[in-house]
Structure formats: C-alpha cells, structure tokens
mmCIF file of C-alpha atoms in Angstrom:
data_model
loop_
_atom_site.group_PDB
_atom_site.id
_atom_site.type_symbol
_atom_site.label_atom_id
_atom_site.label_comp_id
_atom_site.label_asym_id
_atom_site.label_seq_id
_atom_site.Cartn_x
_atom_site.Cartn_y
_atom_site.Cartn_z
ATOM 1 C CA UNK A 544 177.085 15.831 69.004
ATOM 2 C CA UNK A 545 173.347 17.429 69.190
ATOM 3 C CA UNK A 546 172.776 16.148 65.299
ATOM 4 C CA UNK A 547 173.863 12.547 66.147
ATOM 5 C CA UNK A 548 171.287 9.748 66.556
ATOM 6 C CA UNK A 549 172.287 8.691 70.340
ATOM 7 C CA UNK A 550 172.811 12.679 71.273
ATOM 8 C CA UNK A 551 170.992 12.051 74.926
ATOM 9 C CA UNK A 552 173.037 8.784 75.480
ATOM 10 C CA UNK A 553 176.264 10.825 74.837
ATOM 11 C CA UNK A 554 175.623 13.626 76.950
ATOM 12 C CA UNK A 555 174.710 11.352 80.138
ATOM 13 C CA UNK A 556 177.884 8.952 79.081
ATOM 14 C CA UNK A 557 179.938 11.993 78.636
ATOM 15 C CA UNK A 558 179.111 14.973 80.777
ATOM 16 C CA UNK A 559 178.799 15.143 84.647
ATOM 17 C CA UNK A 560 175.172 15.060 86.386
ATOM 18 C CA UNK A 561 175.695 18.930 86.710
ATOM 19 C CA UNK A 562 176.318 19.460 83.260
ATOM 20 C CA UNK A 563 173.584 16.952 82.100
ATOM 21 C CA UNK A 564 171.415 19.166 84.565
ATOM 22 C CA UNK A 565 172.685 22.562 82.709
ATOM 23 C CA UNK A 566 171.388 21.324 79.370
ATOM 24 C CA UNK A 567 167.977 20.145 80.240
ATOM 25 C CA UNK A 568 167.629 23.581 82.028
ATOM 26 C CA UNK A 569 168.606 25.365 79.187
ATOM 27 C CA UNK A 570 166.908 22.788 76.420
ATOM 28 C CA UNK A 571 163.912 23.033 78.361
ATOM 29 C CA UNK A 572 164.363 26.783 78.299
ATOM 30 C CA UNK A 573 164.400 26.836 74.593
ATOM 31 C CA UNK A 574 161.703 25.273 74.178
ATOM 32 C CA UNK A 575 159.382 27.735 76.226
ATOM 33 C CA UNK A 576 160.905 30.798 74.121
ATOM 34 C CA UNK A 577 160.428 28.761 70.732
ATOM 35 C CA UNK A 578 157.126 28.834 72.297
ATOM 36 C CA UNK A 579 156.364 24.820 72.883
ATOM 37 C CA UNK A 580 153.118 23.982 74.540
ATOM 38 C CA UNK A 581 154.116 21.307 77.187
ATOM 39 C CA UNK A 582 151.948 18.289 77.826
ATOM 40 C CA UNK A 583 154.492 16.697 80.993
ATOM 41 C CA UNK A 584 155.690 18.083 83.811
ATOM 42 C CA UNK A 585 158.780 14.998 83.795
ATOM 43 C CA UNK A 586 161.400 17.261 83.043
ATOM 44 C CA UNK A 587 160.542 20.377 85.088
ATOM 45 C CA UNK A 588 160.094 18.082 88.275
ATOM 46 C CA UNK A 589 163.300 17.048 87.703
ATOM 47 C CA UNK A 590 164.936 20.529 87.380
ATOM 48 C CA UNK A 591 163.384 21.844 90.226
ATOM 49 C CA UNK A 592 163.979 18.734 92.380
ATOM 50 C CA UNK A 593 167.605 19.098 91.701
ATOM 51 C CA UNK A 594 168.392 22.485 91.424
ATOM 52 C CA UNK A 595 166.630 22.886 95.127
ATOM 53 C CA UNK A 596 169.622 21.562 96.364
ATOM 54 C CA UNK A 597 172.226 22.413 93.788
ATOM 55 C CA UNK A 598 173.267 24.958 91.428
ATOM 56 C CA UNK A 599 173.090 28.846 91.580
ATOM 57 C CA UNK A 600 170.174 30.926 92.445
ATOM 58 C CA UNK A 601 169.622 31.963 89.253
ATOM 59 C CA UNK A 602 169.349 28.118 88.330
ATOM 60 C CA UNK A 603 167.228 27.616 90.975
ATOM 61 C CA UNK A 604 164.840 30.639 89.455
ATOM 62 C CA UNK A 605 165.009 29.434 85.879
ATOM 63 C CA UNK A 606 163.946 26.139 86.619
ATOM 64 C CA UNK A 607 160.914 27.204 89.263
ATOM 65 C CA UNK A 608 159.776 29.304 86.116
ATOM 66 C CA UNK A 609 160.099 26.641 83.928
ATOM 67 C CA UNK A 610 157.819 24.471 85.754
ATOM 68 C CA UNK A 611 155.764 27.687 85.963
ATOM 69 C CA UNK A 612 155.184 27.586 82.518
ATOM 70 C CA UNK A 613 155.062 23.752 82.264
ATOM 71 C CA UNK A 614 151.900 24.007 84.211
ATOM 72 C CA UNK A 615 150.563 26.942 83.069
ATOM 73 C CA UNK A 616 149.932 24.797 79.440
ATOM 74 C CA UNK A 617 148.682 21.986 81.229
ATOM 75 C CA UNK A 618 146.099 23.839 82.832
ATOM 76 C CA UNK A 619 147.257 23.387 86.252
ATOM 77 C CA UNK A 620 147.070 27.529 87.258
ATOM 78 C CA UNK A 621 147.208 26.942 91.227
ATOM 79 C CA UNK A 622 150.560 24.732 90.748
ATOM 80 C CA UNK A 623 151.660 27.448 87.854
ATOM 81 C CA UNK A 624 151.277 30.380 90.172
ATOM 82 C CA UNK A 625 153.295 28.622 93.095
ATOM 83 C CA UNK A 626 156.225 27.612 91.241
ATOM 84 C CA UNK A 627 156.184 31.781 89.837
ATOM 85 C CA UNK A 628 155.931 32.826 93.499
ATOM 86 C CA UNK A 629 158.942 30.086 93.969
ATOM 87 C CA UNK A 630 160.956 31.532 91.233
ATOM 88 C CA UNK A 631 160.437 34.678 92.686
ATOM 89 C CA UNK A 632 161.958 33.928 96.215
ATOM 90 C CA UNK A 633 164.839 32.276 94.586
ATOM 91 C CA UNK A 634 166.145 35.380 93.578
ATOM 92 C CA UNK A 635 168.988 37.180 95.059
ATOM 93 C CA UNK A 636 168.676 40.900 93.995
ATOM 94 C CA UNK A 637 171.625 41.814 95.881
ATOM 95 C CA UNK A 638 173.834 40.175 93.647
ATOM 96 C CA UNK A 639 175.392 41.436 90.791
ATOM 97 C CA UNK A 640 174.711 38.628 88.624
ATOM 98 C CA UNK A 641 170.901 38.333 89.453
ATOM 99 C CA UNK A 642 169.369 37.452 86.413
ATOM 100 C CA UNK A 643 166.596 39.869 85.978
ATOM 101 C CA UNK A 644 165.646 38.976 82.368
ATOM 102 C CA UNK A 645 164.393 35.907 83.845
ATOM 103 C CA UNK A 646 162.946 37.727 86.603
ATOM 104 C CA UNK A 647 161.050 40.146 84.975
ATOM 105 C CA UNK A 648 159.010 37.269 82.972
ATOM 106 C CA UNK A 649 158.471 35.606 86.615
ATOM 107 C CA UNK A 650 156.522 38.405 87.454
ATOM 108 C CA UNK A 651 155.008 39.436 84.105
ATOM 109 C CA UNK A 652 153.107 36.311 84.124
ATOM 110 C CA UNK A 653 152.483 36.450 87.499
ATOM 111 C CA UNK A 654 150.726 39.657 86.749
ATOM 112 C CA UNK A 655 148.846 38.208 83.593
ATOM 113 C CA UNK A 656 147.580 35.097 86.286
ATOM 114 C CA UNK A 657 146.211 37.596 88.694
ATOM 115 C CA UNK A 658 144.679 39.781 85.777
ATOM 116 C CA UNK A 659 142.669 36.526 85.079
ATOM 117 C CA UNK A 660 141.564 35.770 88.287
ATOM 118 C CA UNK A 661 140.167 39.644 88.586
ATOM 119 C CA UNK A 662 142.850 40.211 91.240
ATOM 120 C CA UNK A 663 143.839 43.546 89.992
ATOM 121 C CA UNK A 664 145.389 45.324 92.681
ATOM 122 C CA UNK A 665 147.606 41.899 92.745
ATOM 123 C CA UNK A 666 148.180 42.033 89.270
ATOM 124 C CA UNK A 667 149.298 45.947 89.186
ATOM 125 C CA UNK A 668 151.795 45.328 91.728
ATOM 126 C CA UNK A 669 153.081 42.240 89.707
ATOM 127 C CA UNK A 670 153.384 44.122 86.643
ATOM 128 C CA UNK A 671 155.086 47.573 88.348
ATOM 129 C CA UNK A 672 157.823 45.139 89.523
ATOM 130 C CA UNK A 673 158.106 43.447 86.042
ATOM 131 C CA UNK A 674 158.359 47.004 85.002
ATOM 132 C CA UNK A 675 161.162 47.682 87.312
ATOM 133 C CA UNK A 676 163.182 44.635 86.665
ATOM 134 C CA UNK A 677 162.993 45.508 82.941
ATOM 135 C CA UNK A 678 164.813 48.744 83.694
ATOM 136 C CA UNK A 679 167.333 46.636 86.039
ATOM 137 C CA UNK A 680 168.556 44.484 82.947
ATOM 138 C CA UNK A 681 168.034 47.759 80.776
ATOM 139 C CA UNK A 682 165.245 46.532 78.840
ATOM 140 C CA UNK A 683 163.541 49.684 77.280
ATOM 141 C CA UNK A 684 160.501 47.698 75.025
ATOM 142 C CA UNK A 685 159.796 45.221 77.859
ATOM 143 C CA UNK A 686 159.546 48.235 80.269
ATOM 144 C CA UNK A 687 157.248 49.880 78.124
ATOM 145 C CA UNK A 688 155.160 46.968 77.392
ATOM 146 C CA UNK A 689 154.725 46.294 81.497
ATOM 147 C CA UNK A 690 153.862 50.257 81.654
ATOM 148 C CA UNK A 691 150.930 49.643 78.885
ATOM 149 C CA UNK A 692 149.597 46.267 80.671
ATOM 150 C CA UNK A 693 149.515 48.582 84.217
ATOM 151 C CA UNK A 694 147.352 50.895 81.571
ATOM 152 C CA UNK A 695 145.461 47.997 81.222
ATOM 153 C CA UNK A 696 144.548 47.318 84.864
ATOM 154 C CA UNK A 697 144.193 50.951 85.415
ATOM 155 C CA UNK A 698 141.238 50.794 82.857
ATOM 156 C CA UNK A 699 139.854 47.437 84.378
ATOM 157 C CA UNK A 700 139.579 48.901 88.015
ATOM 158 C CA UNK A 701 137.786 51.820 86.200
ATOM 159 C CA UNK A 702 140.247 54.076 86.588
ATOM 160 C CA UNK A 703 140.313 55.853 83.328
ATOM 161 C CA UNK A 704 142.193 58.967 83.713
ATOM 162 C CA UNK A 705 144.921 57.044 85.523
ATOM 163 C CA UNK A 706 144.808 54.350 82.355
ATOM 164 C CA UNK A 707 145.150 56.991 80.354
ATOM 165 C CA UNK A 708 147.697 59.019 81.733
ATOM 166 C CA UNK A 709 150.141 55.626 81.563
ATOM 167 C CA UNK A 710 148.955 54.833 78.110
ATOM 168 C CA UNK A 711 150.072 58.295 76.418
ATOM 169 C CA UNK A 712 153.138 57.807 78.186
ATOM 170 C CA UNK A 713 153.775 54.725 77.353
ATOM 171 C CA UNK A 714 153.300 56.015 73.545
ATOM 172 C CA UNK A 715 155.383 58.858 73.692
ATOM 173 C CA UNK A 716 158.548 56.704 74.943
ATOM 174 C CA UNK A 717 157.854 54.221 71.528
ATOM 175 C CA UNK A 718 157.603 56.856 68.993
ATOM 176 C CA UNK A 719 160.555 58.246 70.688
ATOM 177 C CA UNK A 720 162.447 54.813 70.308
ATOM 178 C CA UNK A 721 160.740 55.183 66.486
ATOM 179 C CA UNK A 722 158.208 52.345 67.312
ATOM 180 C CA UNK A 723 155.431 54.349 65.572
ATOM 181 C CA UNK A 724 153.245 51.433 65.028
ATOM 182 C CA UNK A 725 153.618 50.056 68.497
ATOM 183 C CA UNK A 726 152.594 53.754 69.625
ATOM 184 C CA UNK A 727 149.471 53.904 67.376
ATOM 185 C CA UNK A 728 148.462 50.356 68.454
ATOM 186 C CA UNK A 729 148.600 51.524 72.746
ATOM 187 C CA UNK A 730 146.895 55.280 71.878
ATOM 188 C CA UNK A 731 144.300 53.009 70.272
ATOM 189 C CA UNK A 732 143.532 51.139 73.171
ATOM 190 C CA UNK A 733 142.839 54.243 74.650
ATOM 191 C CA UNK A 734 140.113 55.399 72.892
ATOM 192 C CA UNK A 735 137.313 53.155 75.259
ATOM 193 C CA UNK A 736 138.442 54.958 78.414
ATOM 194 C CA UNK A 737 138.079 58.448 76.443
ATOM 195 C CA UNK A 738 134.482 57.210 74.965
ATOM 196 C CA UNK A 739 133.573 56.022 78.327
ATOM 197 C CA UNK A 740 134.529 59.741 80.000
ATOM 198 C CA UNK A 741 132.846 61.594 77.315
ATOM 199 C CA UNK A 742 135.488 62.672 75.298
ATOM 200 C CA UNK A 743 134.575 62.252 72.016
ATOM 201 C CA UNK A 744 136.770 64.277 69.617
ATOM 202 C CA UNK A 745 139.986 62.981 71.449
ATOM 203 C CA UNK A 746 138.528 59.453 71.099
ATOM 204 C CA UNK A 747 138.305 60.049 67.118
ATOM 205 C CA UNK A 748 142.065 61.388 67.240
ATOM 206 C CA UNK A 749 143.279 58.190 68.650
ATOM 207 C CA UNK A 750 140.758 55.731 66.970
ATOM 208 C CA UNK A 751 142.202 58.054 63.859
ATOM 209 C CA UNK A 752 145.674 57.149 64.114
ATOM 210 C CA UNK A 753 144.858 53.616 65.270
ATOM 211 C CA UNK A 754 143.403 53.196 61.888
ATOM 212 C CA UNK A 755 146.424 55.177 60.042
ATOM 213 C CA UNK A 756 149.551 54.494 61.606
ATOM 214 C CA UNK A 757 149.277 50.990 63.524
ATOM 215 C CA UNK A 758 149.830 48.455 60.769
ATOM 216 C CA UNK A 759 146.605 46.603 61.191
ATOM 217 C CA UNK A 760 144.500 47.999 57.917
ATOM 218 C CA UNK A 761 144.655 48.275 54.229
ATOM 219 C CA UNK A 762 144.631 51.809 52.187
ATOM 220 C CA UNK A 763 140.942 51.421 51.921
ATOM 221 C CA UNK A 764 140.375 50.909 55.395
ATOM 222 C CA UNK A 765 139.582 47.419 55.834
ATOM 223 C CA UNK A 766 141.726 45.353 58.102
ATOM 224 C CA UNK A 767 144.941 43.591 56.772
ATOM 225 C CA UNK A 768 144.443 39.652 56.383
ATOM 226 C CA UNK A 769 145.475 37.929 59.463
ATOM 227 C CA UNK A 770 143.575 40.311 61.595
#
C-alpha cells in the first residue's frame, strides 16, 4: 500500500479518521528520528488540534513534541518550548503504560532550550528529570548521556568540582557498559574544569586518554578526517 502511487488517497479512502490520525503521528514521528528538518508546521497543527480532544495521553504527548520539534527547525523557540512544556503536562506518570521514551526527549530538549537561553538552574532540573525518565524506561546510555549534559551545566554555573564529580561518574558507568570511547570522550571534557582549578597533572591524564582512547585521532596524533 505505502509503495503505491495514490498511498495517501488509500489510507483516507480506506482507514477511519483515527487511524488516518495514527499514521501521520507516527509518519511524522519518523521523520524527526530520521532526523528531517521541517519547514511547515501543517501537519503538527493538525496532530495536536486533534489529539487535544482524542486519542490517549501518550498520543496527546507525542504529538505536542512533535510540534515541539516542528518549531524548533523553523526557528520559532518561544512556540517550541510551549508545545515541550505541553507535552510534558500530557503525561500521566501514574500509568503503567506512560511512555517515558518519549518523555525523556520532552525534557532533554527542554533542558538543551534553557541551556541556550543561559537558564541553567532551569536547564539542570530539565535534564535530572530526563535523567530519571531514562531509568523509568530502563535506558542505561540515555541516562548516562543526561548525567554528562548535568556535568555540563555544573561546569557552566562554575561549579567545577561538582562538574567533575558527575563527569568521572558518568565515565566509570560507560567503561563499565564497555563504552571505552564514549568514556574517554566525557573524561576529556573534563580536563577545562581541572586546568581552570589548577590541577595540572590530572588535566594531562585526561587530555592523555582523550587523545588515546576516544576515537577522534590518528596513530600520529593528528585528528581523524571528519573531525
């Protein structure tokens, strides 16, 4: 059906409104993973109008995030950030079902929006519940990767020690998953806050490994191409 020439005219011949609604949510969903960069909001307007009265909560979620994201390319970041604090409040974390995969990316980019805007202590807490929900739907690597970004704002609020403390952390729980390179690459990112504090030979240790065991350079030191 998907391959044929008429495939949209079939599905709206064929399928109730519900259904039709399903696979736009879901095509449209696609599309943000495959990574599309959206230039019209005509298909997320008409998700969210529609699942505002209809559908499941975690419908309802999905398709504020959508439009989330559907601005967010188009530049409008007000709009984007309102349709993420939507999403958010569509939620029902007392349910079994509550889709916090979705959830978790609501608030992730929530926290990347605030990060932006210098809004750190907003950002932190946006991240820490990213963090949380990635636990929730027992997703180690996304858990890990909210833990580093919290690093992150740590470092920006000039909080080195508590950047730091996260960050080797953070490390330990990848090379004990065996995601050396992924460890290398977050222990390098340390090495500013231990420069900053004075703490030179430490700073050389990670800067070391950075160079050794993160994937980004050659044998003979230069970077790979591509970086």
């Amino acid at each position: 059906l998907l391959r044929s020439g008429g495939c949209m005219n079939c599905i709206q011949s064929t399928f109730s409104k519900s259904m039709r609604m399903d696979y736009m949510l879901q095509r449209l969903n696609a599309q943000n993973k495959c990574d599309t960069i959206f230039r019209s909001d005509s298909t997320a307007r008409i998700l969210v109008d529609y699942y505002s009265h209809h559908g499941t909560n975690n419908q309802r979620m999905l398709a504020n995030y959508l439009a989330g994201r559907v601005y967010y390319d188009m530049g409008e970041l007000p709009m984007s950030l309102q349709f993420y604090h939507d999403a958010a409040d569509c939620a029902d974390t007392t349910q079994t079902n509550c889709d916090y995969a979705t959830l978790l990316r609501v608030h992730s980019q929530m926290g990347e929006l605030y990060k932006r805007q210098f809004l750190l202590k907003s950002s932190l807490n946006e991240y820490s519940k990213a963090a949380r929900y990635a636990l929730m739907c027992n997703d180690s690597i996304h858990y890990i990767i909210h833990l580093n970004l919290q690093g992150n704002v740590y470092g920006l609020m000039g909080k080195e020690d508590s950047a730091l403390i996260i960050k080797e952390k953070a490390a330990a729980m990848l090379y004990n998953l065996g995601y050396e390179e992924y460890a290398a690459q977050t222990l390098g990112s340390g090495a500013a806050f231990l420069t900053e504090q004075g703490k030179l030979a430490k700073a050389k240790q990670y800067i070391e490994l950075y160079r050794t065991k993160s994937g980004f350079f050659q044998a003979d030191g230069n970077t790979k191409k591509g970086y």
